[in-house]
Short mmCIF file of N, CA, C and O in Angstrom, two decimals:
data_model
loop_
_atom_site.label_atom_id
_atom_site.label_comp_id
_atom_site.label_asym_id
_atom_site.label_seq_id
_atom_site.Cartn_x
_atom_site.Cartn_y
_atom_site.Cartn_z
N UNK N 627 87.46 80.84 0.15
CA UNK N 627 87.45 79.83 -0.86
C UNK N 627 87.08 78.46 -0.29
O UNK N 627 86.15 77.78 -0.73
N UNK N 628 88.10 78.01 1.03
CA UNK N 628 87.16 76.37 1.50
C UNK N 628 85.86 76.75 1.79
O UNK N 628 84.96 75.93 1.58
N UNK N 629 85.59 77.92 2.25
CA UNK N 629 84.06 77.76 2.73
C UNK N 629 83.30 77.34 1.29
O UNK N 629 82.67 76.29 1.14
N UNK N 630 83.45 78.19 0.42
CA UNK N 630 82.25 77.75 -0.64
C UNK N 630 82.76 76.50 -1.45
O UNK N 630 82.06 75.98 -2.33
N UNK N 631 84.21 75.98 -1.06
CA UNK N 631 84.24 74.77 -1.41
C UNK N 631 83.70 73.45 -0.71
O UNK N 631 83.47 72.37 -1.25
N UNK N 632 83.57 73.75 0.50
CA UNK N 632 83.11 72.93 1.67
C UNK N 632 81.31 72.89 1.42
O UNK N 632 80.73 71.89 1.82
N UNK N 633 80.64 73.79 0.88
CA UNK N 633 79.20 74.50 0.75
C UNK N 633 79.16 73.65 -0.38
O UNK N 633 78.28 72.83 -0.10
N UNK N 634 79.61 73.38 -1.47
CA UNK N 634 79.51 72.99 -2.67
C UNK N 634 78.73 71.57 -2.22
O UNK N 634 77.60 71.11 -2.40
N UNK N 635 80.17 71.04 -1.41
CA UNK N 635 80.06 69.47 -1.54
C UNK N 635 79.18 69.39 -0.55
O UNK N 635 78.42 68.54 -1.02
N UNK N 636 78.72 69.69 0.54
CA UNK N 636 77.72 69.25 1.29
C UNK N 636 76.45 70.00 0.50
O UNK N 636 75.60 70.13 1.39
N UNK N 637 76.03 70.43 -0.44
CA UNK N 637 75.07 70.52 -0.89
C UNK N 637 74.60 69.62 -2.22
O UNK N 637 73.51 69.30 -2.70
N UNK N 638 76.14 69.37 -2.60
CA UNK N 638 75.95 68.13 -3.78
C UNK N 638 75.82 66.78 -3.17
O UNK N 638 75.36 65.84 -3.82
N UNK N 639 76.23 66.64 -1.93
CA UNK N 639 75.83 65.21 -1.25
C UNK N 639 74.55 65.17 -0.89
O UNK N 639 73.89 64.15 -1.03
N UNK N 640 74.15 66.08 -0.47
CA UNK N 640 72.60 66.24 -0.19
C UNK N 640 71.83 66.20 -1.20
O UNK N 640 70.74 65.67 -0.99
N UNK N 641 72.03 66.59 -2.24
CA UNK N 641 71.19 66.43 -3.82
C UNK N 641 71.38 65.24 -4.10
O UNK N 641 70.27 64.74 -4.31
N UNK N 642 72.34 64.32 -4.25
CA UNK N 642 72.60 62.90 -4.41
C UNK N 642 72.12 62.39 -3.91
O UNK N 642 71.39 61.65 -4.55
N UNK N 643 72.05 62.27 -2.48
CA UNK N 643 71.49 61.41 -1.41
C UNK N 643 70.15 61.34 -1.54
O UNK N 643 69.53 60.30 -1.29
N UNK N 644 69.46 62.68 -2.02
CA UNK N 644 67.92 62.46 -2.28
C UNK N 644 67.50 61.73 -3.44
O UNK N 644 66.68 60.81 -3.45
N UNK N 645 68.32 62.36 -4.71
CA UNK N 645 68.14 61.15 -5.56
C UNK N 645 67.90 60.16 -5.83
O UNK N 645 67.01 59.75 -6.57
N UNK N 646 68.89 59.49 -5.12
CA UNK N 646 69.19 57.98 -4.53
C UNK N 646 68.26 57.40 -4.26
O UNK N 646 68.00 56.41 -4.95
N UNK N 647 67.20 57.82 -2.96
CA UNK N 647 66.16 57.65 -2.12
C UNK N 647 65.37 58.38 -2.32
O UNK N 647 65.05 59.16 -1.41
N UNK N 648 64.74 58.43 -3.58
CA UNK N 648 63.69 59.27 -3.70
C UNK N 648 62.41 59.31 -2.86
O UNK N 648 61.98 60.39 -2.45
N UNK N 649 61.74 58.00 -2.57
CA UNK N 649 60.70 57.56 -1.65
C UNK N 649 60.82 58.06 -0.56
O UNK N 649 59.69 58.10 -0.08
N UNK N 650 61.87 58.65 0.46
CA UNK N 650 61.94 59.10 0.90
C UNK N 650 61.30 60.56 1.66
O UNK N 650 61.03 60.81 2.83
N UNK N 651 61.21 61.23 0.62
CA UNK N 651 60.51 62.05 1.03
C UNK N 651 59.06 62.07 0.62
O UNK N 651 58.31 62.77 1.31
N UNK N 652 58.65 61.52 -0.22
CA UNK N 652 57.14 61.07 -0.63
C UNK N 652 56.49 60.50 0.37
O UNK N 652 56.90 59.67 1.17
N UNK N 653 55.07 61.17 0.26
CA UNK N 653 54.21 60.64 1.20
C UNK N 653 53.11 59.88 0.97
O UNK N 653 52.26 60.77 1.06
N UNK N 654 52.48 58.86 0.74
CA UNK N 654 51.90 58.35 0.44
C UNK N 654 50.39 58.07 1.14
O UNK N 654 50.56 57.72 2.31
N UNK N 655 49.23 58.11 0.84
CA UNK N 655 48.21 57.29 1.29
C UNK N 655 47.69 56.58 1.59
O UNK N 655 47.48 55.75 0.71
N UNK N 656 47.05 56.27 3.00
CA UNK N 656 46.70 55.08 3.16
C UNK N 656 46.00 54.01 1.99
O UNK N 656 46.23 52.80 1.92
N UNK N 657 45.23 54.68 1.22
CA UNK N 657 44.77 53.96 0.44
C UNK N 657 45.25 53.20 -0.46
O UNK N 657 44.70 52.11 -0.65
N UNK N 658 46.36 53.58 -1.20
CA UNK N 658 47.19 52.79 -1.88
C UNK N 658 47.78 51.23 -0.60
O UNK N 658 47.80 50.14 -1.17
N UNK N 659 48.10 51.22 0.61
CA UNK N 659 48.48 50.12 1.25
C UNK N 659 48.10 50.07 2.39
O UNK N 659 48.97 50.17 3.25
N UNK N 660 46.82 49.91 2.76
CA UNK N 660 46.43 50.12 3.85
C UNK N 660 45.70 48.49 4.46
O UNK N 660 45.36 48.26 5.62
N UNK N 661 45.64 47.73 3.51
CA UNK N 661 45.02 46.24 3.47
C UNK N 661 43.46 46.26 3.42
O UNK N 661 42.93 47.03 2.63
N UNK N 662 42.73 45.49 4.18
CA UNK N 662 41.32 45.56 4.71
C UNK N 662 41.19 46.07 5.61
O UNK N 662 41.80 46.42 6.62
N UNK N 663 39.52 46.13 4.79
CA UNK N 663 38.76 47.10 6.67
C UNK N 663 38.46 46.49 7.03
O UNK N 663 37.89 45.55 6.48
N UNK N 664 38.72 46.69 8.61
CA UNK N 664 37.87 45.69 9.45
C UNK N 664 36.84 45.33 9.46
O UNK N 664 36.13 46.22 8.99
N UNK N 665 36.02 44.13 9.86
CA UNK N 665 34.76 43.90 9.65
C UNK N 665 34.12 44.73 11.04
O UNK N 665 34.41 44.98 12.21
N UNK N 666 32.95 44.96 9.92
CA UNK N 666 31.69 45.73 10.97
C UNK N 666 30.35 45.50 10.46
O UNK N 666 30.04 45.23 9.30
N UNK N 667 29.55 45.65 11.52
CA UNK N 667 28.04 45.81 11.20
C UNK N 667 27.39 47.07 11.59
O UNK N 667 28.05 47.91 12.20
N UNK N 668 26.63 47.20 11.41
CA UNK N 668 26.08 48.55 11.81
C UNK N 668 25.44 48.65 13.44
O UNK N 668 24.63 47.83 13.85
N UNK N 669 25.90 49.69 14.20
CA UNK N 669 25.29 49.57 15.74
C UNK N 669 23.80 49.54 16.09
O UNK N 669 23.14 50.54 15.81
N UNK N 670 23.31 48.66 16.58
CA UNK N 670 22.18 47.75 17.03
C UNK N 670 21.39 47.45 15.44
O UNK N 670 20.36 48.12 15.50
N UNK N 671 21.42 46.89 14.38
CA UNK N 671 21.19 45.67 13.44
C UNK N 671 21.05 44.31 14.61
O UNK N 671 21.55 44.13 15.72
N UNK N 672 20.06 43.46 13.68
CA UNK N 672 19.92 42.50 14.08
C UNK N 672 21.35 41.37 13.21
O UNK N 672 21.23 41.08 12.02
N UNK N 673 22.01 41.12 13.65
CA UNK N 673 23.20 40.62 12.80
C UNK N 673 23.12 38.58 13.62
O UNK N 673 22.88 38.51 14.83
N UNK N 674 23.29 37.48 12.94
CA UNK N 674 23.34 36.29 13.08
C UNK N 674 24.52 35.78 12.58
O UNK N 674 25.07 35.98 11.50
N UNK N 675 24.84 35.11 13.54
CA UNK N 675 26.40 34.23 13.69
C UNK N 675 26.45 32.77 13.31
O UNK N 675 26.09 31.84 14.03
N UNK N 676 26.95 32.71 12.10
CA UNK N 676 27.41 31.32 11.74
C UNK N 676 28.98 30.85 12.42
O UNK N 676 29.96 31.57 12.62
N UNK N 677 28.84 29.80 12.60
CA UNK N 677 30.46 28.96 12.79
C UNK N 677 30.62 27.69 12.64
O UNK N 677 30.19 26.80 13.36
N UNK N 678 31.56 27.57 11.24
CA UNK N 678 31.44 26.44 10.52
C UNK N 678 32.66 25.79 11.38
O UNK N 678 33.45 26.59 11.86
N UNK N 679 32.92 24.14 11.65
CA UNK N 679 34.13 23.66 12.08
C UNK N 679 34.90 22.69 10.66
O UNK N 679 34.58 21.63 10.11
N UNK N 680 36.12 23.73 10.45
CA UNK N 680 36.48 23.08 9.26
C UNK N 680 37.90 22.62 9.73
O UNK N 680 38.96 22.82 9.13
N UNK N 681 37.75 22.05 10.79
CA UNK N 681 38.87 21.22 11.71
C UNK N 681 38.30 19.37 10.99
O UNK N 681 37.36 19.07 10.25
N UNK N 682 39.33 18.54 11.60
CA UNK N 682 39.00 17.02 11.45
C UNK N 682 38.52 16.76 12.97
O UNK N 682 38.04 15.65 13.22
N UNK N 683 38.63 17.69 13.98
CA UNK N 683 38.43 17.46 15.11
C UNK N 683 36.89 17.86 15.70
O UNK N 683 36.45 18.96 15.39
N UNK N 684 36.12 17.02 16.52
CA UNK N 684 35.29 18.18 17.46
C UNK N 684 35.72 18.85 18.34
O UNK N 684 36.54 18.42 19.16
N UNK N 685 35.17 20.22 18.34
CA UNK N 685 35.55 21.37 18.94
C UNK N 685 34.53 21.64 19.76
O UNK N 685 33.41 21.24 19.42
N UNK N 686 34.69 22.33 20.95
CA UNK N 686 33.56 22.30 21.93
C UNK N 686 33.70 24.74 21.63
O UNK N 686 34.56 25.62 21.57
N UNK N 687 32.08 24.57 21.57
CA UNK N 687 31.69 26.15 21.14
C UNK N 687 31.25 26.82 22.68
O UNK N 687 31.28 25.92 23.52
N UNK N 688 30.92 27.96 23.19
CA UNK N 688 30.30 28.71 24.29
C UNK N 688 30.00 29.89 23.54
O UNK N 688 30.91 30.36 22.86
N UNK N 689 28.40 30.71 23.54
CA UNK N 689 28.29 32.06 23.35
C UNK N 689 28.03 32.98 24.34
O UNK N 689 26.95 33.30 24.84
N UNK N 690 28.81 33.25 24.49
CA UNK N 690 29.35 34.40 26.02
C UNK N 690 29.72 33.60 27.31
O UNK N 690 30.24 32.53 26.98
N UNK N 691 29.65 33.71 28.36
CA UNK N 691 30.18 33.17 29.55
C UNK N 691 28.83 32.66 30.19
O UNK N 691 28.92 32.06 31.27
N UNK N 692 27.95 32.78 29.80
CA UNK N 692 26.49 32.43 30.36
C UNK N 692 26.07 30.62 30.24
O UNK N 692 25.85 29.72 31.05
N UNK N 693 26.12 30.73 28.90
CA UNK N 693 25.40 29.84 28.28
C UNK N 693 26.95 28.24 28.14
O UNK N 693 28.17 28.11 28.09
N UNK N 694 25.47 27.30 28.16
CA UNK N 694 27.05 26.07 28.39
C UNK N 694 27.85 25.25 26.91
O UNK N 694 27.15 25.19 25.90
N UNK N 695 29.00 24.78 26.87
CA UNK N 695 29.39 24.58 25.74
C UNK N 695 28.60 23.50 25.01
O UNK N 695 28.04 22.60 25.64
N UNK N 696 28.56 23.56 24.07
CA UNK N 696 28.10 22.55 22.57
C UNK N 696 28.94 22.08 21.47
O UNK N 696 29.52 22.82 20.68
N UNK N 697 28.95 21.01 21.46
CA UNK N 697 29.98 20.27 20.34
C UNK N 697 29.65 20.55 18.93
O UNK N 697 28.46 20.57 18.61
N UNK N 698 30.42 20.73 18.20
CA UNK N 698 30.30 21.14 16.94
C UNK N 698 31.50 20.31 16.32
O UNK N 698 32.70 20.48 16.53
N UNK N 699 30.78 19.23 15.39
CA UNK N 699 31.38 18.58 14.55
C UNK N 699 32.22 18.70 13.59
O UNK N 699 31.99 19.81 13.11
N UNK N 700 33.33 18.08 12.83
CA UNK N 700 33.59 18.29 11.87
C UNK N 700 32.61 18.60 10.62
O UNK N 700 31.59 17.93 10.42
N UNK N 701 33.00 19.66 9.80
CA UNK N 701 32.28 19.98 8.92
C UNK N 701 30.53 20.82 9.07
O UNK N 701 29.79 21.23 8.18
N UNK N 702 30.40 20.81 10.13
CA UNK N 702 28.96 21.36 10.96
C UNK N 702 29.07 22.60 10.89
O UNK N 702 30.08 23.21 11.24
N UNK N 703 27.84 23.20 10.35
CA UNK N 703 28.09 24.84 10.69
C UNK N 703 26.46 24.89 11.71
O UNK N 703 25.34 24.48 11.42
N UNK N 704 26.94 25.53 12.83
CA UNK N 704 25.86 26.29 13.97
C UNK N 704 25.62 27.49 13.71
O UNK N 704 26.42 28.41 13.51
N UNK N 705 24.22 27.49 13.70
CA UNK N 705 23.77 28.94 13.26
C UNK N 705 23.14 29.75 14.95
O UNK N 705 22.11 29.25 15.40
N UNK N 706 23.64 30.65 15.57
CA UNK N 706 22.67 31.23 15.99
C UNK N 706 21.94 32.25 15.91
O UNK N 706 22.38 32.94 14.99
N UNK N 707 20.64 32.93 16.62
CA UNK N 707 19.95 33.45 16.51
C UNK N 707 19.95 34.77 16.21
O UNK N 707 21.15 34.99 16.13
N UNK N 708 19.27 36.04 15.93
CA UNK N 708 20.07 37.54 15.34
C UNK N 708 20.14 37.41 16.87
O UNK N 708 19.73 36.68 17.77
N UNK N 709 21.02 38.73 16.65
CA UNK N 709 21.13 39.60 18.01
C UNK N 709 21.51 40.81 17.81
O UNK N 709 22.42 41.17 17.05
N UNK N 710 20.86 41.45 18.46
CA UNK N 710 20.94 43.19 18.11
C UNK N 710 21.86 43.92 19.14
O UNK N 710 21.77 44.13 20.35
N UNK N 711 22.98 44.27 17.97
CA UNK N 711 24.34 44.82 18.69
C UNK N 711 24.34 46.05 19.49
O UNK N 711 25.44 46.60 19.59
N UNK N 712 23.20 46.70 20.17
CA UNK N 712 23.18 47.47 20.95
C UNK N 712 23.17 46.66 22.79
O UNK N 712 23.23 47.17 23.90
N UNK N 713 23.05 45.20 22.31
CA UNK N 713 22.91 44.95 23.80
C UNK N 713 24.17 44.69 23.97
O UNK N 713 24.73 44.87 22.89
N UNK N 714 25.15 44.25 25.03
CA UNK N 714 25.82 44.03 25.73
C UNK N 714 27.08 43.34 24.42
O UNK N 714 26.66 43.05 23.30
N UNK N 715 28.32 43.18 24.74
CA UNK N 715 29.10 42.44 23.71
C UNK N 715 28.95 41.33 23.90
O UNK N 715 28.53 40.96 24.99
N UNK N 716 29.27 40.37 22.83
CA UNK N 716 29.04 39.14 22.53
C UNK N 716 30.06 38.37 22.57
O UNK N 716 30.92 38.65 21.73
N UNK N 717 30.35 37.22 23.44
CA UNK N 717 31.87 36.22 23.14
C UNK N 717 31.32 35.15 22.79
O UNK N 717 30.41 34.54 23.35
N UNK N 718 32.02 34.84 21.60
CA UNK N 718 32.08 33.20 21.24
C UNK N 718 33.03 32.55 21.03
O UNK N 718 33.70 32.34 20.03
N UNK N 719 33.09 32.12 22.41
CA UNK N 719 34.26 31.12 22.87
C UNK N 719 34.45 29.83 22.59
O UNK N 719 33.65 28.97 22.95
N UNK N 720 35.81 29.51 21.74
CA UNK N 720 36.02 27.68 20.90
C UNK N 720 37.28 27.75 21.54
O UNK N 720 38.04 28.59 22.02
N UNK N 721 37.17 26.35 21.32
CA UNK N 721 38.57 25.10 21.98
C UNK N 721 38.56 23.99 21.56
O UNK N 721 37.47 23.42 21.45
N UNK N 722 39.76 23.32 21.20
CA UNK N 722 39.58 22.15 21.12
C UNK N 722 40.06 20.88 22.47
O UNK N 722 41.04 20.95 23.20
N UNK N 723 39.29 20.09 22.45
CA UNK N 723 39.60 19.40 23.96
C UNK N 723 40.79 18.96 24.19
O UNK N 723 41.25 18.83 25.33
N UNK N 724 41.71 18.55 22.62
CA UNK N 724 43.13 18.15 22.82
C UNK N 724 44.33 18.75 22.83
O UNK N 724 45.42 18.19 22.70
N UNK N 725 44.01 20.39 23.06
CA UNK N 725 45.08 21.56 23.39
C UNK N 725 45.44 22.09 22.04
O UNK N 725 46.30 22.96 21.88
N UNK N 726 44.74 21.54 21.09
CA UNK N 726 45.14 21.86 19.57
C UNK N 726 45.25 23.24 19.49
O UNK N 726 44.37 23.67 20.23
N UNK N 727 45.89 24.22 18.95
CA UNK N 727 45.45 25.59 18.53
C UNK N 727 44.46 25.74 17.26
O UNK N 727 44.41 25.05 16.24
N UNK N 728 43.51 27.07 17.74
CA UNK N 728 42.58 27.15 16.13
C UNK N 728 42.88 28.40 15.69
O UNK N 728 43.36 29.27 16.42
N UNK N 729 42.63 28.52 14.56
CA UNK N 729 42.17 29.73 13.89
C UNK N 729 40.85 30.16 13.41
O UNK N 729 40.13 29.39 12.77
N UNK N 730 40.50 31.44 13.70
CA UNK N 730 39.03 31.35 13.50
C UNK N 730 39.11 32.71 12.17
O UNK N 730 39.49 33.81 12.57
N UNK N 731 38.74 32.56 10.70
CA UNK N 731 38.40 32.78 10.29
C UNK N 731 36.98 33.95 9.85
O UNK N 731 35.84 33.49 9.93
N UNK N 732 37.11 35.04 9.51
CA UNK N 732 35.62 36.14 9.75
C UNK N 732 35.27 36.53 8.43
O UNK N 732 36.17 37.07 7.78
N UNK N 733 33.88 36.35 7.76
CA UNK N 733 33.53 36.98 6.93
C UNK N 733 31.83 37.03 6.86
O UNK N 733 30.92 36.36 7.34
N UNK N 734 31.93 38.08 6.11
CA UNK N 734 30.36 38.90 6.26
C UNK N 734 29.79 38.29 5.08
O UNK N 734 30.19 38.51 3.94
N UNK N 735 28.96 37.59 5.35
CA UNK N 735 28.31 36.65 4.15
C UNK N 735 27.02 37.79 3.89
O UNK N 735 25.94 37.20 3.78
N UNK N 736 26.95 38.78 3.83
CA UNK N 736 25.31 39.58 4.24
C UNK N 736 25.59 40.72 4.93
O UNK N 736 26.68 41.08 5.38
N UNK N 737 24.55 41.26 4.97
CA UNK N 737 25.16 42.69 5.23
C UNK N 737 24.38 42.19 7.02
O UNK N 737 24.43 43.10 7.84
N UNK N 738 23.93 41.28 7.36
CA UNK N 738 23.50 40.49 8.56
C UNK N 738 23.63 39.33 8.92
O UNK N 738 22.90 38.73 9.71
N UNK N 739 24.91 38.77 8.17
CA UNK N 739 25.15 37.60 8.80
C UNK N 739 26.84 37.77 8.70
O UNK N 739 27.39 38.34 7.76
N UNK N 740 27.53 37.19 9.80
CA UNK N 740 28.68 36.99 10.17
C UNK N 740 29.22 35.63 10.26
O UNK N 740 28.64 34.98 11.13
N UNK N 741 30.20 34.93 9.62
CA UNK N 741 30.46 33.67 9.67
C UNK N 741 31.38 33.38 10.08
O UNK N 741 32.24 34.07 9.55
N UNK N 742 31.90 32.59 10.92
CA UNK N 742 33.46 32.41 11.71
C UNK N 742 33.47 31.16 11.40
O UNK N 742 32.62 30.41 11.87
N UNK N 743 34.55 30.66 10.44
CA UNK N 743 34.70 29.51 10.28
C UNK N 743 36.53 29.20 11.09
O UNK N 743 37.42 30.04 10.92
N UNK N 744 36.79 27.93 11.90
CA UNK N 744 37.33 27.31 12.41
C UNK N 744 38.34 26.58 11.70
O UNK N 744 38.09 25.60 11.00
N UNK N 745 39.46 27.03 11.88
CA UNK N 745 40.58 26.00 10.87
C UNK N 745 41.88 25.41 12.21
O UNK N 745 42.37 25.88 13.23
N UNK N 746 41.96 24.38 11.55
CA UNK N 746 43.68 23.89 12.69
C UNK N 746 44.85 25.45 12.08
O UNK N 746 45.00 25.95 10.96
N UNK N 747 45.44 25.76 13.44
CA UNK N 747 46.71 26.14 13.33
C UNK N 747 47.49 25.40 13.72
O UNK N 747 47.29 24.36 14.35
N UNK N 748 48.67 25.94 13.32
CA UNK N 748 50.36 25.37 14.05
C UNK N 748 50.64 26.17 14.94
O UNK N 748 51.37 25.69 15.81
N UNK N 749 50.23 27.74 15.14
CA UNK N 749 51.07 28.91 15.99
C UNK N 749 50.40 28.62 17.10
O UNK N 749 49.20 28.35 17.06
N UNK N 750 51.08 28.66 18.18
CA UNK N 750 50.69 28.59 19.55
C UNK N 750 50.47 30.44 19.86
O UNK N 750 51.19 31.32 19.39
N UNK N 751 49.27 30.64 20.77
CA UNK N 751 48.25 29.72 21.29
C UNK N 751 47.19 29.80 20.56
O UNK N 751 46.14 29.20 20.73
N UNK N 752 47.51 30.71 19.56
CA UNK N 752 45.80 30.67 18.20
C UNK N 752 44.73 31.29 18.53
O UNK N 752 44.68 32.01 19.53
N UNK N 753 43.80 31.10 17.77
CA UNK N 753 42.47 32.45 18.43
C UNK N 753 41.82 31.11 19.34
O UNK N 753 41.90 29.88 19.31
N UNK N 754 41.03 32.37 20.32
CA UNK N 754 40.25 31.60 21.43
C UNK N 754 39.00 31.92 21.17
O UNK N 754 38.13 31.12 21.52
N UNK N 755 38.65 33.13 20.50
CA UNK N 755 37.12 33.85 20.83
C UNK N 755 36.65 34.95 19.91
O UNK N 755 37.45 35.70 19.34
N UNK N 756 35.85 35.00 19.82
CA UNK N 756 35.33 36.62 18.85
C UNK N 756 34.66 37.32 19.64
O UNK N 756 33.98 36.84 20.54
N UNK N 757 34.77 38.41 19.42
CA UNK N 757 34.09 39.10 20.62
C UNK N 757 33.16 40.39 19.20
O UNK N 757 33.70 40.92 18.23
N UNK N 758 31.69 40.52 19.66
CA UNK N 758 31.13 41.15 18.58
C UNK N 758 30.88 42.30 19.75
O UNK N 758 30.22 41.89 20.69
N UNK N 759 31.32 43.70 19.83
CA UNK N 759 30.66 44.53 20.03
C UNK N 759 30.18 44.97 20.08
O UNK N 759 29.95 45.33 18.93
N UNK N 760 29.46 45.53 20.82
CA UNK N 760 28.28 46.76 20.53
C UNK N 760 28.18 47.83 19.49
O UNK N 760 27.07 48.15 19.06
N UNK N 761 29.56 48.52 18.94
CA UNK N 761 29.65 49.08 18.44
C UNK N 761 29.58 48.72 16.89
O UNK N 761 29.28 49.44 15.94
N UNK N 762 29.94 47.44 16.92
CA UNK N 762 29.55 46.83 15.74
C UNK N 762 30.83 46.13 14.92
O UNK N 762 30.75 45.75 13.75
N UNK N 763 31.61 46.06 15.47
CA UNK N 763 33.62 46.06 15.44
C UNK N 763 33.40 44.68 15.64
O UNK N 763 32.31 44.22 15.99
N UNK N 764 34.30 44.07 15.44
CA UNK N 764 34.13 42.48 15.42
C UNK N 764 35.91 42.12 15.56
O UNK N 764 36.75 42.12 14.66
N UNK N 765 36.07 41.85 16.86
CA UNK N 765 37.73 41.29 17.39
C UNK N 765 38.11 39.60 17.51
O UNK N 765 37.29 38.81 17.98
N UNK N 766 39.25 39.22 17.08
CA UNK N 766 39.40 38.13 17.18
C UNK N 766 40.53 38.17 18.26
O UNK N 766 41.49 38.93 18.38
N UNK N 767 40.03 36.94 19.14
CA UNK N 767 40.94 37.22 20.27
C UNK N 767 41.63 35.83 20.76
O UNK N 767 42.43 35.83 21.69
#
């Protein structure tokens, strides 16, 4: 008799408990909450990089480690040239000269143009760089 009285109640707590928490056992799809996709371009497209500075500050720009920095004004957008994402990855490296933190902003204006626009943050230490891959993946770093 306790046994199937003991059986009862741990099987009616277990029916309750699921009740309760139904979500629980439901599984859901990414698709319903998965946010955005990352931005991409297609591997080797000729794809061109805008970067607008929507700081009050000048910000000093570098594209990759090669080439030397260039000031970019408030409100200025620099366009450079395509570049076809099969060659080597791409960094475009910003700072501001007074330790400010930035945020850099990404959107695909075109199915070949990429725009990084520049905003002030508060969070230390903020984005430094975009890095465009080869593969066609686009990281903010």
């Amino acid at each position: 008799m306790s046994k199937i009285v003991s059986s009862t109640i741990i099987a009616t707590t277990l029916l309750l408990g699921i009740n309760n928490y139904p979500n629980l056992a439901v599984a859901q799809t990414c698709a319903s909450k998965c946010g955005r996709r990352p931005l991409q371009f297609v591997p080797g497209q000729l794809v061109r990089v805008e970067v607008v500075n929507r700081t009050p500050r000048v910000l000093a720009l570098q594209k990759s480690e090669f080439s030397e920095s260039i000031a970019i004004q408030p409100g200025q957008t620099i366009k450079f040239e395509q570049v076809r994402l099969t060659e080597p990855n791409i960094s475009l490296l910003f700072w501001d000269d007074t330790g400010r933190s930035l945020s850099a902003s990404l959107s695909k204006l075109n199915a070949s143009t990429l725009r990084v626009e520049l905003r002030p943050n508060w969070r230390q230490p903020g984005d430094r760089s975009v890095y465009v891959r080869d593969d066609g993946m686009i990281n903010v770093l």
